[in-house]
PDB file of N, CA and C in Angstrom:
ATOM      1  N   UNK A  13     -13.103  -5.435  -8.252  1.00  0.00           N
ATOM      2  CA  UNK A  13     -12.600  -4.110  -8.525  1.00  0.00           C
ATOM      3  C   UNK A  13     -12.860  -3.798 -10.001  1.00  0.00           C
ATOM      4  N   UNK A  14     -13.640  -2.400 -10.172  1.00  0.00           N
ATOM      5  CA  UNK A  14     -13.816  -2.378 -11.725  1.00  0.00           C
ATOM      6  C   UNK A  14     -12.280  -1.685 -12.408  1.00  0.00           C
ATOM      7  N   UNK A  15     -11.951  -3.139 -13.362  1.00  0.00           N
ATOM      8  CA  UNK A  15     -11.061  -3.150 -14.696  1.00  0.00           C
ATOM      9  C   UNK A  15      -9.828  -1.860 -14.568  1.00  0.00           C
ATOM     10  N   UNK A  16     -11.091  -0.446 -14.779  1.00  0.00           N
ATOM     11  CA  UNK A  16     -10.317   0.565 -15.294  1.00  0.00           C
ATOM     12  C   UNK A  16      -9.500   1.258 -13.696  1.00  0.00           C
ATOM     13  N   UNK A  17     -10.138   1.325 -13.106  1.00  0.00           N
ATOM     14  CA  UNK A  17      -9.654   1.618 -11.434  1.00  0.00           C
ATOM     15  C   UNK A  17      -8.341   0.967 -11.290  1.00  0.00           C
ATOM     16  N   UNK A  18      -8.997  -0.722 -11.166  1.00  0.00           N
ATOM     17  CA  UNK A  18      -7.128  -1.568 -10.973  1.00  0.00           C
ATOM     18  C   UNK A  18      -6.380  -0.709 -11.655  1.00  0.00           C
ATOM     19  N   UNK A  19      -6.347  -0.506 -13.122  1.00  0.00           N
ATOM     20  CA  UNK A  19      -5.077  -0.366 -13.983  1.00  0.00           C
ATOM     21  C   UNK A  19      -4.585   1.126 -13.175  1.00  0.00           C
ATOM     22  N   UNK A  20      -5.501   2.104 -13.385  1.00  0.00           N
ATOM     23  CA  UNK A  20      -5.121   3.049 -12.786  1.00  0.00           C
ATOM     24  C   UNK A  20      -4.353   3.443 -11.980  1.00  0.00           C
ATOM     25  N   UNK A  21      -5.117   2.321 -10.721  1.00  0.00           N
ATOM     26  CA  UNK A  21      -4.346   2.195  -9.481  1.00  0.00           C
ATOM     27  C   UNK A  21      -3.030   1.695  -8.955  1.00  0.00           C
ATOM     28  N   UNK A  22      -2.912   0.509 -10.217  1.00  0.00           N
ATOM     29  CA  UNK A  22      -1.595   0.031  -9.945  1.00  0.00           C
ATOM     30  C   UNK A  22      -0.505   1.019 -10.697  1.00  0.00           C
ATOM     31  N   UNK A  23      -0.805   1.252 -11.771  1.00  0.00           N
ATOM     32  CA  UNK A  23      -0.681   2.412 -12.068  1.00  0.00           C
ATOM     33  C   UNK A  23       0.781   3.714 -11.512  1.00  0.00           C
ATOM     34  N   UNK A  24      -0.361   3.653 -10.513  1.00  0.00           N
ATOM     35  CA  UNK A  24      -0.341   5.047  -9.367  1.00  0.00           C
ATOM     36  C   UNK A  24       0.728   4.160  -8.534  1.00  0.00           C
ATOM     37  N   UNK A  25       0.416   3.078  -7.800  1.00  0.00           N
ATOM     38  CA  UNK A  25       1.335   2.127  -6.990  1.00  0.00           C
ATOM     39  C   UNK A  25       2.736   2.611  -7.559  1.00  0.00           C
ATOM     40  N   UNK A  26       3.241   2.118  -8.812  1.00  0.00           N
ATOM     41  CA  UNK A  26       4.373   1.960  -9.473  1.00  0.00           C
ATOM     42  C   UNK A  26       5.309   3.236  -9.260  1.00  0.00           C
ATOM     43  N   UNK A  27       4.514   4.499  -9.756  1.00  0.00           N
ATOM     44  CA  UNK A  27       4.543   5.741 -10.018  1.00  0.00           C
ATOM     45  C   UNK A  27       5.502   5.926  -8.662  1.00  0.00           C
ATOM     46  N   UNK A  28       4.234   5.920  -7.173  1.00  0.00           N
ATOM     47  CA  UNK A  28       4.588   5.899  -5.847  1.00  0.00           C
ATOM     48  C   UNK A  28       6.223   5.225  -5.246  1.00  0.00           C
ATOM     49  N   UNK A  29       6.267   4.327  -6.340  1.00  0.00           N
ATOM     50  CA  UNK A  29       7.432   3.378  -5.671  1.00  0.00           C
ATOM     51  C   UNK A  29       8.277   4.113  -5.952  1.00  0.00           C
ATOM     52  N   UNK A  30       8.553   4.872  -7.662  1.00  0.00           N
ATOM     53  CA  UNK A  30       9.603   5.752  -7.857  1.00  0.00           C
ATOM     54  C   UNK A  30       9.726   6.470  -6.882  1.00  0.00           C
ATOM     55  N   UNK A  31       8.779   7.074  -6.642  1.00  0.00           N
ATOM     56  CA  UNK A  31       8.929   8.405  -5.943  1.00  0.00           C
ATOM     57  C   UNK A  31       9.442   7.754  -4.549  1.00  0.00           C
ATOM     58  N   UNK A  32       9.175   7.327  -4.093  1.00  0.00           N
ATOM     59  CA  UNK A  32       9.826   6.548  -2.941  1.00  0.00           C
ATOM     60  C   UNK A  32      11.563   6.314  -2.621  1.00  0.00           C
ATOM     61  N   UNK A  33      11.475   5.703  -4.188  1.00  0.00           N
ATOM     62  CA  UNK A  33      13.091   5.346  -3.907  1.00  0.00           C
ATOM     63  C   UNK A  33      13.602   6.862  -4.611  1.00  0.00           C
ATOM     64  N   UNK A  34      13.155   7.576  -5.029  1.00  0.00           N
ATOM     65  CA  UNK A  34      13.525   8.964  -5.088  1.00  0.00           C
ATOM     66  C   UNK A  34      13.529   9.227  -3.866  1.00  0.00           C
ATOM     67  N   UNK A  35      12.920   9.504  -2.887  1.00  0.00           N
ATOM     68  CA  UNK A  35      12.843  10.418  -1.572  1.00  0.00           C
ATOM     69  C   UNK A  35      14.563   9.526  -0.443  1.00  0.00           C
ATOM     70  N   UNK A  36      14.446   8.301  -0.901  1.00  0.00           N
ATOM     71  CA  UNK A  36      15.577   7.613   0.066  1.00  0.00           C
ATOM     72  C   UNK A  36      16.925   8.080  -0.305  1.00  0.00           C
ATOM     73  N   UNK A  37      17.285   8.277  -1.798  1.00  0.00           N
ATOM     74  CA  UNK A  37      18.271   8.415  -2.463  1.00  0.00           C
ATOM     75  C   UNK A  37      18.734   9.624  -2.123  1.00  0.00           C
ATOM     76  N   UNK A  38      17.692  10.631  -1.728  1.00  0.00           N
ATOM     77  CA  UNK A  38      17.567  11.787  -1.667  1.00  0.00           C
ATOM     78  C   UNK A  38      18.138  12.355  -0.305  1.00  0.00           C
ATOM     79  N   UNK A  39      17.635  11.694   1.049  1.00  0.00           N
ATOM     80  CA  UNK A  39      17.910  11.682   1.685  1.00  0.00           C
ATOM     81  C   UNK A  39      19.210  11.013   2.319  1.00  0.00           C
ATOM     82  N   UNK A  40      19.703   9.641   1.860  1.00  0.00           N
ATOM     83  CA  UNK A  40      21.239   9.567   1.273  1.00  0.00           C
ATOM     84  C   UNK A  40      22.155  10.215   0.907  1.00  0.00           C
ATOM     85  N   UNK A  41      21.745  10.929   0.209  1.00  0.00           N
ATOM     86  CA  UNK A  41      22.457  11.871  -0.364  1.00  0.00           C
ATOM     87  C   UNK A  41      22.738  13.087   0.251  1.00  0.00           C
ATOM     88  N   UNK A  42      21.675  13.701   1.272  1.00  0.00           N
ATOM     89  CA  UNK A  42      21.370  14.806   1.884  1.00  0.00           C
ATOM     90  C   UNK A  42      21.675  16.189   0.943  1.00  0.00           C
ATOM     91  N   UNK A  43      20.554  15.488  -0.111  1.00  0.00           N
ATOM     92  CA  UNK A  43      20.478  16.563  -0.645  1.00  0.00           C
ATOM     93  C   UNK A  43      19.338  17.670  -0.157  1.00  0.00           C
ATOM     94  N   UNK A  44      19.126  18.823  -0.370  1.00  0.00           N
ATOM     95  CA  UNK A  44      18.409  19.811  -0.162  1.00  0.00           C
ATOM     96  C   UNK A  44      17.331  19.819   0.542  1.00  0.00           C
ATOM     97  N   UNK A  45      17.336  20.548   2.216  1.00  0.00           N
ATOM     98  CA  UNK A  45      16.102  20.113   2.583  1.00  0.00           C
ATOM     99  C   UNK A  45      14.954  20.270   1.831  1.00  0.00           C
ATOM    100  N   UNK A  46      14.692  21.488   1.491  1.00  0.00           N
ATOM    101  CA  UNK A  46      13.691  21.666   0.317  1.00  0.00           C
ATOM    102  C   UNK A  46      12.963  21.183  -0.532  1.00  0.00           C
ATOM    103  N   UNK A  47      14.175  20.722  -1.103  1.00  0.00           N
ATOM    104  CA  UNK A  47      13.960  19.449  -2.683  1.00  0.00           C
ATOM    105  C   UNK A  47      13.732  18.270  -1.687  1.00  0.00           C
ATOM    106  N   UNK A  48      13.912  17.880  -0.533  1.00  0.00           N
ATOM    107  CA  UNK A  48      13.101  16.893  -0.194  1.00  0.00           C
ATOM    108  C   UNK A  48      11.760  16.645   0.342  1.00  0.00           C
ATOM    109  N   UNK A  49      11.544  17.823   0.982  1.00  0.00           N
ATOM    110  CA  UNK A  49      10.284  18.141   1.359  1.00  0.00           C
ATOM    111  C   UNK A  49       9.683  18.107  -0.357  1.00  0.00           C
ATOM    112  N   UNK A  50       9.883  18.764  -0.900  1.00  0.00           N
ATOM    113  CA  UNK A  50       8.889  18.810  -2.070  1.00  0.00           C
ATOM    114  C   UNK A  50       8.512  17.342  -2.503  1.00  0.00           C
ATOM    115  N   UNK A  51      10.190  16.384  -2.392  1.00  0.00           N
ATOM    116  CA  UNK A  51       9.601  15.472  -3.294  1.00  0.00           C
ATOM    117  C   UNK A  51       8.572  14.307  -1.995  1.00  0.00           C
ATOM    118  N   UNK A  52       8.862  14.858  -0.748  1.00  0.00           N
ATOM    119  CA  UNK A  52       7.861  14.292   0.224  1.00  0.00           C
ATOM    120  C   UNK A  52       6.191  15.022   0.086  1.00  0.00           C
ATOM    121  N   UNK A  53       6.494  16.155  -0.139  1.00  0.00           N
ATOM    122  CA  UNK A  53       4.837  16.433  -0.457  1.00  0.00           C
ATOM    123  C   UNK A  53       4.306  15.790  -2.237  1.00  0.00           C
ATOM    124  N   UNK A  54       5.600  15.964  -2.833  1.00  0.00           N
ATOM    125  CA  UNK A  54       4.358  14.765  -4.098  1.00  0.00           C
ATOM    126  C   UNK A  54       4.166  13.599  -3.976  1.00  0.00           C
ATOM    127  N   UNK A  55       4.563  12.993  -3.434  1.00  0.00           N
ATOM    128  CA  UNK A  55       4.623  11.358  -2.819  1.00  0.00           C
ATOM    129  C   UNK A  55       3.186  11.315  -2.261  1.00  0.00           C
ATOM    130  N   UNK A  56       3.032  12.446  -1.081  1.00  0.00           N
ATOM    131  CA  UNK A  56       2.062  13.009  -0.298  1.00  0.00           C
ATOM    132  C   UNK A  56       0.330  12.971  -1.445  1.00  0.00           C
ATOM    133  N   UNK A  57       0.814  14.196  -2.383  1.00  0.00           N
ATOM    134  CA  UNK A  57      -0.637  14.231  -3.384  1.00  0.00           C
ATOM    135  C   UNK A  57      -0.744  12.755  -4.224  1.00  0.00           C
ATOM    136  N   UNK A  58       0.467  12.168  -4.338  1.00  0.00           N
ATOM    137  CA  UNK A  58      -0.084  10.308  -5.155  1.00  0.00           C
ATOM    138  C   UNK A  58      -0.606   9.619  -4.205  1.00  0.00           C
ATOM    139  N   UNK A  59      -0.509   9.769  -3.410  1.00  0.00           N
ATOM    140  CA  UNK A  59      -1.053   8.733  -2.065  1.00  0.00           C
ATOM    141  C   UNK A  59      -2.388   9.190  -2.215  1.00  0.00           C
ATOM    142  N   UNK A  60      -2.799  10.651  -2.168  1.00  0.00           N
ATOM    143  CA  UNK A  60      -3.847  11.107  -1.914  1.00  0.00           C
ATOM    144  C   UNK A  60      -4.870  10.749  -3.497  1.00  0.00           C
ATOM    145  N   UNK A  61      -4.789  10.959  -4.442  1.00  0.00           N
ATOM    146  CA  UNK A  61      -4.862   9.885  -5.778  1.00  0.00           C
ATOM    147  C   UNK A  61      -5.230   8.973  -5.793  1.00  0.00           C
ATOM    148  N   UNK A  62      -4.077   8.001  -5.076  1.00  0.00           N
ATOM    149  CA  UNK A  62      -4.573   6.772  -4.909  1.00  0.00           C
ATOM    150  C   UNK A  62      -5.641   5.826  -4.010  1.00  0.00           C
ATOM    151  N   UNK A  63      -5.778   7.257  -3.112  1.00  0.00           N
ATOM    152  CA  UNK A  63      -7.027   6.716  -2.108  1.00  0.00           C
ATOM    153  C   UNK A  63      -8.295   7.416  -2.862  1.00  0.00           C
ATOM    154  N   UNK A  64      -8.643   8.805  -3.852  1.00  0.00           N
ATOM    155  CA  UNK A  64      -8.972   8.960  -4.290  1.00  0.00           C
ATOM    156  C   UNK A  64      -9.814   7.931  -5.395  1.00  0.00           C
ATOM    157  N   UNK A  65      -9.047   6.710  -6.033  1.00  0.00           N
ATOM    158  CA  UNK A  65      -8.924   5.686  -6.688  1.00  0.00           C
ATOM    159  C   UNK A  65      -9.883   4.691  -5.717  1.00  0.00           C
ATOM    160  N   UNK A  66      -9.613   5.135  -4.581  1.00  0.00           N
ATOM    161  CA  UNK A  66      -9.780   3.556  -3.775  1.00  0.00           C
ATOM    162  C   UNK A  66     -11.735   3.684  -3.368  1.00  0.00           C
ATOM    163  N   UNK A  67     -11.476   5.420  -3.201  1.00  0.00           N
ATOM    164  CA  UNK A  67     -13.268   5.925  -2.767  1.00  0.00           C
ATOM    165  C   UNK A  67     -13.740   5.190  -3.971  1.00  0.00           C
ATOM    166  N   UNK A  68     -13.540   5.883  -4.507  1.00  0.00           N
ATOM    167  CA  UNK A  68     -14.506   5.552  -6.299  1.00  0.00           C
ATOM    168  C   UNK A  68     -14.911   4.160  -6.520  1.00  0.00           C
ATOM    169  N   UNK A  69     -13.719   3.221  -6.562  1.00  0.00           N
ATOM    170  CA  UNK A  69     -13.690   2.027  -6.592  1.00  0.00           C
ATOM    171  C   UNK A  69     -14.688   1.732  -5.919  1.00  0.00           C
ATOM    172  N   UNK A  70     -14.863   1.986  -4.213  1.00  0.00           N
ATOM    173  CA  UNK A  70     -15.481   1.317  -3.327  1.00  0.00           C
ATOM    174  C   UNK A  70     -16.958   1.828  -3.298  1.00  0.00           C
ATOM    175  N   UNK A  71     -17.402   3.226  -3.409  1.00  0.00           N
ATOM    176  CA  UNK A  71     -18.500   3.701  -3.937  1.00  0.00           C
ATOM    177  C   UNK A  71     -18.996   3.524  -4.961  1.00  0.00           C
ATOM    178  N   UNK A  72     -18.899   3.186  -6.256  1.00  0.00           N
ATOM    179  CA  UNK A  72     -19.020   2.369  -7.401  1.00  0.00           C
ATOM    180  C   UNK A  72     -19.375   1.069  -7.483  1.00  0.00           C
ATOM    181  N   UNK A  73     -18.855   0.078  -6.305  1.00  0.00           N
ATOM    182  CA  UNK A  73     -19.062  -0.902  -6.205  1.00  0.00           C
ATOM    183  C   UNK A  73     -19.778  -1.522  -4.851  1.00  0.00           C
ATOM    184  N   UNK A  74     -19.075  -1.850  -4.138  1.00  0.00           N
ATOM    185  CA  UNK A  74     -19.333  -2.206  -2.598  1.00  0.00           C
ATOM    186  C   UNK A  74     -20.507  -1.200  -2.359  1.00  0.00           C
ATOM    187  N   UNK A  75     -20.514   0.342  -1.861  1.00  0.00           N
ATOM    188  CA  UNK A  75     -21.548   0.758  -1.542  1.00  0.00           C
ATOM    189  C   UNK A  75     -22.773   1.315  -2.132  1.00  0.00           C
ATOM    190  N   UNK A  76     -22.732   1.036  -3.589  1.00  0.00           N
ATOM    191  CA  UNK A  76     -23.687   1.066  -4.077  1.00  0.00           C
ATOM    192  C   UNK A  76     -24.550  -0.226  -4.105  1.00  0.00           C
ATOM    193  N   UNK A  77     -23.956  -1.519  -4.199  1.00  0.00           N
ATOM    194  CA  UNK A  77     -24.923  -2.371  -3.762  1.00  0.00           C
ATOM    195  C   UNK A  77     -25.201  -2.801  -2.151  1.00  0.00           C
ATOM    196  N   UNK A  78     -24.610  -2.347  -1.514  1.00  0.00           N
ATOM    197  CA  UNK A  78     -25.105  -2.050   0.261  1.00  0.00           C
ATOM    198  C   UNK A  78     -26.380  -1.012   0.299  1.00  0.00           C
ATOM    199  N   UNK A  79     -26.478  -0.355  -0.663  1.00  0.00           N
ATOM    200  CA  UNK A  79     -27.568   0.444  -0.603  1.00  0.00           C
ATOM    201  C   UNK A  79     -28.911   0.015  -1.338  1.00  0.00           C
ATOM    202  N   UNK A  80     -28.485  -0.956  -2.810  1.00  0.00           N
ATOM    203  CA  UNK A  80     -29.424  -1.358  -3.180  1.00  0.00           C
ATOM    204  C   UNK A  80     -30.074  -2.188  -2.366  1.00  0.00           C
ATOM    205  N   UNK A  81     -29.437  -2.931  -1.470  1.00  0.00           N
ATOM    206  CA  UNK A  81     -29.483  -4.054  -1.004  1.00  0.00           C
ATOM    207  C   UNK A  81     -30.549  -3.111   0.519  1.00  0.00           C
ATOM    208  N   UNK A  82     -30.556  -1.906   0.755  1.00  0.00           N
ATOM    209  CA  UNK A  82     -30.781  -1.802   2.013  1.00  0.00           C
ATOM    210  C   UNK A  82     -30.958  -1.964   3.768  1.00  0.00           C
ATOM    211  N   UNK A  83     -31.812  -1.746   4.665  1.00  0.00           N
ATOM    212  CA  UNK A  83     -32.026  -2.454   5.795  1.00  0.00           C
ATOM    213  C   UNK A  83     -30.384  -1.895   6.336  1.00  0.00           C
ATOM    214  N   UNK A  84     -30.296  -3.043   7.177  1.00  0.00           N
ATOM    215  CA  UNK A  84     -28.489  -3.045   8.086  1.00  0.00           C
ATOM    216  C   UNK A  84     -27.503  -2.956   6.776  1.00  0.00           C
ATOM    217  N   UNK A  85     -27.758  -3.861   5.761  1.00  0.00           N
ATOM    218  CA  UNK A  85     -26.232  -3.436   4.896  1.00  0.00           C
ATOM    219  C   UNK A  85     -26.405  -2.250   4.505  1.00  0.00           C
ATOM    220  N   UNK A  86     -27.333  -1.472   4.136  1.00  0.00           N
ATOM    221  CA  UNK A  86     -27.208  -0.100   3.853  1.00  0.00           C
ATOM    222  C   UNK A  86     -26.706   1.056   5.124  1.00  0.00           C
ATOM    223  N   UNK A  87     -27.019   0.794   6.201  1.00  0.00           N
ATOM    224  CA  UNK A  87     -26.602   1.290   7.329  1.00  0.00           C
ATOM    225  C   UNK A  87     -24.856   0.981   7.758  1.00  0.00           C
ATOM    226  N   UNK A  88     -24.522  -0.233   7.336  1.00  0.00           N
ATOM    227  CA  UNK A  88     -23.426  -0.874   7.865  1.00  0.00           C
ATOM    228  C   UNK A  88     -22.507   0.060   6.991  1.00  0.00           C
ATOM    229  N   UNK A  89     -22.826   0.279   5.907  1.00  0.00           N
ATOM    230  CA  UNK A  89     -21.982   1.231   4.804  1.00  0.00           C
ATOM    231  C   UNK A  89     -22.008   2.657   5.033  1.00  0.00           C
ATOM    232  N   UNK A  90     -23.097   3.051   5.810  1.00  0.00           N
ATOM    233  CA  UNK A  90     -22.957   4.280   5.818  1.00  0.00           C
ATOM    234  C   UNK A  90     -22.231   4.882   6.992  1.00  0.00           C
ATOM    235  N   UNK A  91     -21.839   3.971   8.040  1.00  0.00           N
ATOM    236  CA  UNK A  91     -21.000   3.734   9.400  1.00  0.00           C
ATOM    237  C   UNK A  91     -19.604   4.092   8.806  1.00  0.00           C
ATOM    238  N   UNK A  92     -19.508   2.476   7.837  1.00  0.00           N
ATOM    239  CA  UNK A  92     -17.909   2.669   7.384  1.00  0.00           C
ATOM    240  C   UNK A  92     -17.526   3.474   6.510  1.00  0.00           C
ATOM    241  N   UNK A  93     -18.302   4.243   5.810  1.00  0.00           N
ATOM    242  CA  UNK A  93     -17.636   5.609   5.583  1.00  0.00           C
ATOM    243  C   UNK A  93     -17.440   6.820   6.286  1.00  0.00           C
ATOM    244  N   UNK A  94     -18.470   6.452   7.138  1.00  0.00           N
ATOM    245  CA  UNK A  94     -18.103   7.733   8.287  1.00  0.00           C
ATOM    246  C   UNK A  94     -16.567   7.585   9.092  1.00  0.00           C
ATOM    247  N   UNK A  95     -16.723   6.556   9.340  1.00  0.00           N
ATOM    248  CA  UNK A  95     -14.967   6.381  10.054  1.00  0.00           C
ATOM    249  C   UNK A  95     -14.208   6.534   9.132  1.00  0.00           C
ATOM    250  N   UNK A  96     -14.108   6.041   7.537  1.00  0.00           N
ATOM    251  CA  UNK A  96     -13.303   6.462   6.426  1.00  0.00           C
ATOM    252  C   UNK A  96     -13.046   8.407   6.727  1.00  0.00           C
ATOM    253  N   UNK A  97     -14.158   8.967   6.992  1.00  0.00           N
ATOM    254  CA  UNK A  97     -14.458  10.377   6.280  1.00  0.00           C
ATOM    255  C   UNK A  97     -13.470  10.980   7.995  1.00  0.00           C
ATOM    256  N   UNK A  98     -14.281  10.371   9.005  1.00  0.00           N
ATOM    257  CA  UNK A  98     -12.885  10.579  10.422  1.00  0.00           C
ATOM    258  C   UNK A  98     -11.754  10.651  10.167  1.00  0.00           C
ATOM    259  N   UNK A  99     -11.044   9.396   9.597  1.00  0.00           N
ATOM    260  CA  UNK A  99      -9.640   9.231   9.867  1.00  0.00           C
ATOM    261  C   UNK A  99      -9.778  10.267   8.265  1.00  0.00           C
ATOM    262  N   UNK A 100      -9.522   9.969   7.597  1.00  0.00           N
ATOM    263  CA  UNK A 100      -9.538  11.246   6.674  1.00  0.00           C
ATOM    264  C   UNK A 100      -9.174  12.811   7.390  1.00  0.00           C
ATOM    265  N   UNK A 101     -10.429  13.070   8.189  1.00  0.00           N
ATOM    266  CA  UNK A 101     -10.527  14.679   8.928  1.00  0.00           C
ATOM    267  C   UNK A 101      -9.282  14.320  10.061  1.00  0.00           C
ATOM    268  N   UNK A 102      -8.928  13.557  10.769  1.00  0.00           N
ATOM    269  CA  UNK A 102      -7.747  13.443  11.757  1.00  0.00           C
ATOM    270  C   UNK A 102      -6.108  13.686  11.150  1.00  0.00           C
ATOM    271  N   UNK A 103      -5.856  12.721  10.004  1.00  0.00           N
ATOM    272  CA  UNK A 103      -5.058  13.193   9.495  1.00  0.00           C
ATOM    273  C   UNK A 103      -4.609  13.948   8.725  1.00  0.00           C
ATOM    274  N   UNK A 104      -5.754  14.799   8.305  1.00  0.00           N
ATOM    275  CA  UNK A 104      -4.798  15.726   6.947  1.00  0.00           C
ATOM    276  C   UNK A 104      -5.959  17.314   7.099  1.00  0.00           C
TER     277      UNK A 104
END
C-alpha cells in the first residue's frame, strides 16, 4: 500500500469510528430524527472517501502492474474492476 494512502486511510478509519459512536449515542438518546439521518448520511460520504482511498490505492498499484504485466493478468484486472464498478452501480 503506498505510504501516503495508508496514513490517509487510517486516517479516515478513525474519523469513521467517531462518527459511529456518534450515530449510537444518538440514537440512544433518540435524539432528532433528522440530526440522525444527517449524521448517518456523513458517515455515508466517509465511507465513500474511504473507498475512494481504496480505488486509488489499488489502481496505483495492483492494476497498474496487471497491466504492465499484460496477457490474462491484464484481463483478470480488468474483470475485477468491472464487478468493483457493479456492486458500486447496485448499491448507491
Amino acid at each position: 500500500m503506498i505510504e501516503d494512502i495508508k496514513r490517509r486511510a487510517l486516517h479516515r478509519t478513525r474519523i469513521l469510528e467517531g462518527q459511529l459512536r456518534g450515530l449510537e449515542k444518538m440514537i440512544e438518546n433518540e435524539d432528532y430524527c433528522v440530526d440522525i439521518l444527517t449524521q448517518s448520511l456523513a458517515i455515508q460520504k466517509s465511507l465513500g472517501s474511504l473507498s475512494k482511498l481504496m480505488v486509488e490505492n489499488h489502481l496505483k498499484t495492483h492494476i497498474t502492474h496487471s497491466f504492465e504485466a499484460g496477457g490474462e493478468e491484464r484481463d483478470n484486472a480488468i474483470e475485477e474492476l468491472l464487478k468493483v464498478f457493479e456492486l458500486t452501480k447496485n448499491r448507491g
